[in-house]
Structures are given as structure tokens and as C-alpha cells.
Amino acid sequence: MAFLLSFAALVPLNNLGHYVQWHFLEISVANLMVIVLMIITFVVALLAPFPGRRRRKENR
Amino acid sequence: MSTSEIDRQWTTRLRRRVEGKLPPEKLLPDTQPTYVSSWIYVFGIATMCSLGVVIGTGCILALRGPQWWHGSDYGHFINSMHLWSVEIFFFCMVIHLWGKFAMAAWRGGRALTWMTGVVTFLVSIGAGFTGYVSQSNFDSQWISTQAKDGINSTGAGAYFNVLNMGQMLMWHIVLLPLGAIVLTGMHVLMVRIKGVVPPFEEEAETEVAQ
């Protein structure tokens, strides 16, 4: 339980949120991080080799 | 009963149509084409798995009620699981959407597959928003009072009142999940009927061969 609580303390959620503003666009840092993570995951999903793909191609 | 009479029965006609469109080997195939072995194809099933966790944790929350999910450790845990499975659901769904958009997955008569996916996405957003206003805490009060002006400006507020907790909860736990589950089922059946969309080069090779 103490181990989990130390994780909870890493991200204090009782403070005001942080926002990024660019002209008329405003987005919370948390939402921006999710979007960046999605883009990274998308690129990795396209480029990372899938287990067994080469074997299947050879058997084709 | 004569054979022609049996042939005319709606049950017979429906069964034959379903058997023709979706034989058992197509419904539960043993193999998939080589191009399916890519991580980008994993996000569709990951979305469905997280939908399963969303529904499961939602059922537990419905069984125990708001006092439990706000006031006990186990309630907080299930409540958090419900939230984070929704986060993963949308995360995977958007990557699935990007991947399929880049593949132009509506090719080869797959328009209905694409559209059922689009409508599922929209219904899920509605389920997410009604979830925000169904939390029964200050957060949901704040969100619903902010949302009401936007909804009222469209004229829909007379039928869809975000300040009506009972109505929002019913949309969130009955109508929208039902829509999401039925549409997901239709989407998967369409994928089974039409097959996974081939890459552009694969389709071009098939056309040349024909």
C-alpha cells in the first residue's frame, strides 16, 4: 500500500492544472501528453517488427 | 408441409442468407492474410478488450452505487478502473482510426464497416460525456452547468437536459452502452464478412492478376 501511495505522490492532483496556449488554442498539459503518446504509439506500431512476421512471409 | 412452403418461410430464407454471407469458417477463421501480422492491427482488438473492462467495471459500479464508489477503497479502485479503461479504450480506438484512415479501409465495398466504426466512435464520445455528468460529485455539477449552455444553444436542451442527473445516468448506463455494444458487434461482423482491408500494393497486385 505504501508503495502505491508513493506513486500517487508523484502526480499531485490537488493543485491547479497546467495549460499550454498557442494563439487561440489552449490545451492542458495532461491532454497534450496523451496526444503525444498516441502519436508515438502509432509510429511505433507502424515500424516495430511483429513477432513471427518473417516466418509467415517465408511460408507464403 | 411442402418443400416450396418451407423455402418461402422467413426463417429458412434468413438462415440461408446468413449461411451464405457468413459461413462458420469466415465467422471464426483459422488464419489471416500475412499483412495482418503488424502491430497496427492489434489496436482494434485492444479497443474491444478495454470496452469489456469498461462494461464489467460499470456493472460493478451499478451494483454498489455512488456512496460505495465515493466512500470506500474498493469502490475508489473500481471507479478508477472504469475511468482508466475508458482512457485506454479511446487511446486504442483513435490509433485504430488513424491506422484505418491511412489504409483507406473503406475500399472494396467496406463502406458499412467504416461507417459502423465512425458511429461507434460518436456513440462512445456521448457515453464518455454522459459519464462525466453522472459521477454525482462537484466535478459532474461543474461540467453539467458548463455543458448546459452549449446544449441549450442548439435547441436540444428541451430533450437532452444535462442538469437532469437521472436522464444522464440512464443515457450513460443503458442507451449509449447498448448502442456501443450493438454497433461494435455489427462492426466485427462486417470485418468478418468483408475481410480485413488489404494494403494498397496487395490490392493492385490482385487487380493485375485478374
XYZ file of C-alpha atoms in Angstrom:
270
model
C 0.000 0.000 0.000
C 2.867 2.386 0.949
C 4.499 1.526 -2.385
C 1.322 2.540 -4.260
C 0.960 5.745 -2.211
C 4.478 6.797 -3.244
C 3.266 6.606 -6.857
C 0.201 8.718 -6.018
C 2.505 11.401 -4.596
C 4.402 11.650 -7.897
C 1.464 13.481 -9.502
C -0.172 15.988 -7.136
C -3.760 16.298 -8.327
C -4.961 18.885 -5.803
C -3.189 21.814 -7.500
C -4.381 23.896 -10.440
C -3.887 22.255 -13.850
C -1.132 23.367 -16.232
C -2.133 24.636 -19.676
C -0.294 25.320 -22.926
C -1.531 28.192 -25.081
C -0.721 28.897 -28.720
C -2.772 31.694 -30.318
C -6.417 30.654 -29.854
C -5.522 27.041 -28.997
C -5.414 26.075 -25.333
C -4.850 22.551 -24.077
C -3.991 21.059 -20.710
C -0.520 19.533 -20.407
C -2.147 16.209 -19.427
C -4.256 16.081 -22.618
C -1.271 17.188 -24.738
C 0.815 14.368 -23.232
C -1.902 11.831 -24.124
C -1.962 13.083 -27.744
C 1.856 12.942 -27.979
C 1.806 9.407 -26.509
C -0.816 8.369 -29.087
C 1.327 9.699 -31.949
C 4.423 7.895 -30.583
C 2.440 4.638 -30.165
C 1.070 4.985 -33.711
C 4.533 5.420 -35.221
C 5.956 2.537 -33.149
C 3.013 0.310 -34.205
C 3.835 1.025 -37.863
C 7.587 0.478 -37.577
C 8.088 -2.163 -34.873
C 8.542 -5.702 -36.236
C 5.667 -8.046 -35.399
C 6.709 -11.427 -33.882
C 6.661 -14.212 -36.493
C 6.063 -11.945 -39.493
C 9.257 -13.042 -41.312
C 8.425 -16.731 -40.767
C 4.933 -16.230 -42.198
C 6.324 -14.416 -45.251
C 8.773 -17.271 -45.888
C 5.976 -19.853 -45.644
C 3.846 -17.930 -48.107
C -45.530 -29.023 -45.298
C -44.193 -28.999 -48.886
C -40.603 -28.109 -49.776
C -41.704 -24.924 -51.559
C -43.603 -23.814 -48.463
C -40.503 -24.400 -46.314
C -38.399 -22.445 -48.835
C -40.768 -19.478 -48.508
C -40.537 -19.315 -44.683
C -38.722 -16.240 -43.401
C -36.668 -18.381 -41.012
C -35.415 -20.554 -43.918
C -34.631 -17.564 -46.109
C -32.852 -15.722 -43.265
C -30.811 -18.803 -42.305
C -29.689 -19.380 -45.906
C -28.785 -15.726 -46.314
C -26.728 -15.705 -43.097
C -25.045 -19.011 -44.056
C -24.178 -17.586 -47.480
C -22.788 -14.309 -46.162
C -21.086 -15.647 -43.061
C -20.171 -19.354 -43.145
C -18.577 -20.661 -39.883
C -15.024 -20.640 -41.365
C -15.451 -16.921 -42.113
C -17.004 -16.128 -38.733
C -14.154 -17.781 -36.813
C -11.264 -18.075 -39.300
C -8.193 -20.231 -38.612
C -5.751 -17.918 -40.408
C -5.470 -14.317 -41.555
C -3.539 -12.851 -44.518
C 0.203 -12.155 -43.963
C -0.273 -8.379 -43.988
C -2.369 -8.634 -40.794
C 0.779 -9.507 -38.814
C 1.534 -5.894 -37.868
C 1.134 -4.069 -34.554
C -1.245 -1.588 -36.186
C -3.859 -4.371 -36.455
C -3.694 -5.002 -32.683
C -5.472 -1.796 -31.683
C -8.938 -2.886 -32.872
C -8.994 -5.893 -30.546
C -7.308 -3.837 -27.778
C -10.226 -1.392 -28.070
C -12.710 -4.255 -27.706
C -10.848 -5.700 -24.691
C -10.902 -2.325 -22.942
C -14.611 -1.998 -23.798
C -15.088 -5.314 -21.962
C -13.344 -3.892 -18.861
C -15.407 -0.662 -19.137
C -18.653 -2.673 -19.203
C -17.524 -5.046 -16.425
C -16.424 -2.280 -14.026
C -19.535 -0.263 -14.958
C -21.717 -3.235 -13.946
C -19.946 -3.434 -10.546
C -20.432 0.338 -10.036
C -24.130 -0.051 -10.918
C -24.490 -2.891 -8.402
C -22.956 -0.965 -5.484
C -23.965 2.677 -6.127
C -22.444 6.171 -5.645
C -21.942 6.031 -1.835
C -19.776 2.960 -2.366
C -17.694 4.264 -5.278
C -17.101 7.606 -3.496
C -16.648 6.295 0.018
C -14.695 3.026 0.081
C -11.211 1.929 -1.004
C -12.546 -0.893 -3.163
C -15.120 1.492 -4.646
C -12.379 4.005 -5.488
C -10.356 1.206 -7.102
C -13.240 0.018 -9.331
C -14.145 3.634 -10.126
C -10.531 4.278 -11.190
C -10.502 1.076 -13.250
C -13.665 2.292 -15.003
C -12.001 5.653 -15.758
C -8.662 4.226 -16.915
C -10.221 1.506 -19.076
C -12.164 4.307 -20.808
C -8.881 6.195 -21.295
C -7.276 3.079 -22.842
C -10.439 2.432 -24.887
C -10.274 5.860 -26.537
C -6.460 5.732 -26.826
C -6.601 2.443 -28.769
C -9.710 3.447 -30.732
C -8.056 6.645 -32.026
C -4.885 4.766 -33.092
C -7.128 2.136 -34.768
C -8.951 5.023 -36.516
C -5.690 6.660 -37.691
C -4.394 3.328 -38.979
C -7.597 2.508 -40.850
C -7.856 6.047 -42.248
C -4.285 5.775 -43.609
C -5.199 2.396 -45.164
C -8.423 3.856 -46.667
C -10.182 0.926 -45.006
C -13.491 1.704 -46.747
C -12.085 0.274 -50.015
C -13.515 -2.876 -51.613
C -17.131 -2.471 -50.513
C -16.211 -1.877 -46.860
C -18.141 1.413 -46.505
C -20.532 -0.108 -43.950
C -17.590 -1.432 -41.896
C -16.089 2.077 -41.865
C -19.403 3.769 -41.045
C -20.280 1.413 -38.175
C -16.843 2.252 -36.746
C -17.449 6.003 -37.147
C -20.867 5.825 -35.453
C -19.431 3.645 -32.647
C -16.808 6.352 -32.076
C -19.504 9.066 -31.879
C -21.717 6.985 -29.569
C -18.689 6.300 -27.332
C -17.962 10.036 -27.073
C -21.595 10.526 -25.986
C -21.171 7.731 -23.411
C -17.986 9.414 -22.138
C -19.640 12.836 -21.803
C -22.727 11.479 -20.037
C -20.300 9.616 -17.739
C -18.675 12.925 -16.778
C -22.062 14.338 -15.663
C -23.105 11.090 -13.886
C -20.268 10.974 -11.353
C -22.506 12.547 -8.651
C -19.820 14.890 -7.285
C -18.790 18.555 -7.626
C -16.903 17.732 -10.830
C -20.091 16.476 -12.510
C -22.033 19.534 -11.237
C -19.425 21.859 -12.728
C -19.290 20.006 -16.060
C -23.097 19.821 -16.433
C -23.596 23.519 -15.669
C -20.899 24.366 -18.253
C -22.400 21.967 -20.816
C -25.996 23.157 -20.476
C -25.383 26.476 -22.253
C -23.794 24.740 -25.225
C -26.567 22.128 -25.445
C -29.314 24.749 -24.974
C -27.869 26.908 -27.771
C -28.534 24.014 -30.164
C -32.157 23.664 -29.015
C -31.564 20.074 -27.909
C -31.744 21.049 -24.229
C -35.527 20.549 -24.226
C -34.987 16.816 -24.861
C -31.460 16.268 -23.545
C -31.100 18.057 -20.212
C -27.549 17.687 -18.886
C -28.693 19.021 -15.477
C -31.125 16.086 -15.175
C -28.973 13.555 -13.324
C -31.480 10.694 -13.765
C -31.756 11.220 -17.517
C -27.978 11.481 -17.979
C -27.375 8.349 -15.888
C -29.913 6.376 -17.965
C -28.250 7.531 -21.200
C -24.863 6.603 -19.725
C -25.708 3.146 -18.384
C -28.475 1.953 -20.759
C -28.881 3.621 -24.153
C -25.319 4.576 -25.111
C -23.583 1.367 -23.887
C -26.272 -0.652 -25.675
C -25.585 1.354 -28.847
C -21.816 0.942 -28.463
C -22.066 -2.845 -27.909
C -24.523 -3.452 -30.787
C -22.504 -1.269 -33.171
C -19.227 -2.942 -32.147
C -20.847 -6.335 -32.823
C -22.013 -5.135 -36.257
C -18.556 -3.695 -36.965
C -16.845 -7.019 -36.148
C -19.385 -8.983 -38.228
C -18.753 -6.627 -41.173
C -14.996 -7.213 -40.806
C -15.669 -10.978 -40.849
C -17.937 -10.753 -43.904
C -15.715 -8.444 -45.985
C -12.333 -9.440 -44.519
C -9.506 -7.176 -43.353
C -8.699 -4.469 -45.909
C -5.542 -5.387 -47.888
C -2.644 -2.897 -48.284
C -2.736 -0.748 -51.456
C 0.039 -2.736 -53.186
C -1.670 -6.064 -52.426
C -4.945 -4.798 -53.935
C -3.098 -3.512 -57.031
C -1.416 -6.946 -57.485
C -4.821 -8.681 -57.210
C -6.288 -6.336 -59.842
C -3.362 -7.001 -62.204
C -3.734 -10.772 -61.698
C -7.430 -10.542 -62.553
